[in-house]
Coordinates of C-alpha atoms in Angstrom, one line a residue:
L1 CA -45.6 -4.6 -89.6
A2 CA -43.4 -3.1 -87.0
G3 CA -41.0 -4.0 -84.3
K4 CA -39.9 -7.5 -83.5
L5 CA -42.3 -9.2 -85.9
H6 CA -41.0 -7.0 -88.8
R7 CA -37.4 -8.0 -88.0
Q8 CA -38.3 -11.6 -87.7
L9 CA -40.0 -11.7 -91.1
F10 CA -37.8 -9.5 -93.2
F11 CA -34.3 -9.2 -91.9
H12 CA -33.3 -12.9 -91.6
A13 CA -32.8 -13.8 -95.3
R14 CA -30.2 -16.5 -94.5
R15 CA -32.3 -18.2 -91.8
Y16 CA -35.5 -18.2 -93.8
R17 CA -34.3 -19.6 -97.2
Q18 CA -37.8 -19.2 -98.6
L19 CA -37.1 -15.5 -98.8
T20 CA -35.2 -15.7 -102.0
V21 CA -35.6 -12.2 -103.4
C22 CA -33.6 -9.2 -102.3
V23 CA -35.3 -5.8 -102.3
S24 CA -33.8 -2.4 -102.0
V25 CA -35.0 -0.2 -99.2
I26 CA -33.3 3.0 -100.0
Q27 CA -32.6 3.8 -96.3
V28 CA -31.0 0.4 -95.7
S29 CA -29.7 -0.9 -99.1
D30 CA -28.7 0.5 -102.4
I31 CA -30.8 0.6 -105.6
Y32 CA -27.8 -0.3 -107.7
P33 CA -27.6 -4.1 -108.2
L34 CA -23.8 -4.5 -107.7
Q35 CA -23.9 -2.6 -104.5
A36 CA -27.1 -4.4 -103.4
I37 CA -25.3 -7.8 -104.0
R38 CA -22.3 -6.6 -101.9
T39 CA -24.6 -5.4 -99.1
A40 CA -26.5 -8.8 -99.1
M41 CA -23.1 -10.5 -98.7
S42 CA -21.5 -8.2 -96.2
R43 CA -24.6 -6.8 -94.4
K44 CA -22.6 -3.5 -94.2
L45 CA -23.5 -0.2 -96.0
P46 CA -20.7 2.0 -97.2
G47 CA -19.3 3.8 -94.2
W48 CA -20.5 1.2 -91.7
E49 CA -17.9 -0.3 -89.4
A50 CA -19.6 -3.5 -88.5
P51 CA -22.2 -5.7 -90.3
W52 CA -25.8 -5.6 -89.2
I53 CA -26.9 -9.0 -88.0
S54 CA -23.8 -10.6 -89.5
A55 CA -25.1 -14.1 -89.2
E56 CA -27.6 -13.2 -91.9
R57 CA -25.0 -12.5 -94.6
L58 CA -25.7 -14.4 -97.8
P59 CA -23.2 -16.3 -99.8
L60 CA -22.4 -15.1 -103.3
D61 CA -24.5 -17.8 -105.0
D62 CA -27.6 -17.0 -102.9
S63 CA -27.2 -13.2 -103.4
L64 CA -26.8 -13.6 -107.2
K65 CA -29.8 -15.9 -107.4
A66 CA -31.9 -13.4 -105.3
H67 CA -31.0 -10.6 -107.7
T68 CA -31.5 -12.6 -110.9
I69 CA -33.7 -15.8 -111.4
S70 CA -35.5 -15.5 -108.0
A71 CA -36.4 -11.8 -108.7
A72 CA -37.7 -12.8 -112.2
Y73 CA -39.7 -15.6 -110.6
A74 CA -41.2 -13.2 -108.1
C75 CA -42.3 -11.0 -111.0
F76 CA -43.7 -14.0 -113.0
L77 CA -41.1 -13.3 -115.7
D78 CA -38.7 -16.2 -115.1
H79 CA -39.8 -17.6 -118.5
V80 CA -38.0 -14.6 -120.2
L81 CA -35.7 -13.1 -117.6
G82 CA -33.3 -14.1 -114.8
S83 CA -30.9 -16.5 -116.5
L84 CA -29.0 -16.9 -119.7
V85 CA -30.6 -19.7 -121.6
E86 CA -31.9 -20.0 -125.1
G87 CA -35.2 -18.3 -125.6
K88 CA -34.8 -15.7 -122.9
Y89 CA -33.7 -12.1 -123.3
A90 CA -30.0 -11.9 -123.2
D91 CA -29.5 -8.9 -120.9
F92 CA -26.2 -9.0 -119.0
V93 CA -23.1 -7.0 -118.0
V94 CA -19.4 -7.8 -118.4
L95 CA -17.5 -7.0 -115.2
P96 CA -13.8 -6.5 -114.7
S97 CA -13.5 -9.6 -112.4
T98 CA -11.6 -12.6 -113.6
S99 CA -13.2 -15.1 -111.3
W100 CA -16.2 -15.6 -109.0
R101 CA -13.8 -15.5 -106.0
E102 CA -12.4 -12.1 -107.1
F103 CA -16.0 -10.9 -107.7
A104 CA -17.1 -11.9 -104.2
D105 CA -14.0 -10.5 -102.5
D106 CA -14.2 -7.1 -104.3
I107 CA -17.4 -6.5 -106.2
P108 CA -16.7 -3.9 -108.8
G109 CA -18.6 -0.7 -108.9
H110 CA -18.6 -0.4 -112.6
V111 CA -19.2 -2.5 -115.7
L112 CA -17.1 -2.9 -118.8
A113 CA -20.0 -3.6 -121.2
T114 CA -23.7 -4.0 -121.1
Y115 CA -25.7 -6.2 -123.5
V116 CA -29.4 -5.9 -124.1
N117 CA -31.2 -8.7 -125.9
G118 CA -27.8 -10.1 -126.9
K119 CA -26.6 -6.9 -128.5
Q120 CA -23.9 -4.6 -127.0
A121 CA -25.5 -1.4 -125.7
Y122 CA -22.5 0.0 -123.8
P123 CA -19.9 1.2 -124.4

């Protein structure tokens, strides 16, 4: 798809709530999840002065869901991935933020620890 139709279908995540999965297009977004979450919330890439279509910024909750449970659902893996509940893989990171507000205001660029299947893998 190209042009106006492409923009209407793919760049209005906030307006079209049924689009619940964020994807990384390397020229537009970042492949790293924390930066991709920040980009979905700010609609600005590093170095950009102003957001692109600022009305389409996603709130923290929607951005986190798009990068976790909704992404797992889109891959037909939500029965084992995407949320921390009994019976699913316990893969998660520990961030230096002390609250969701702090996380949303200044998404960290690094993790303190990584757990894979419930076991600490980093550091």
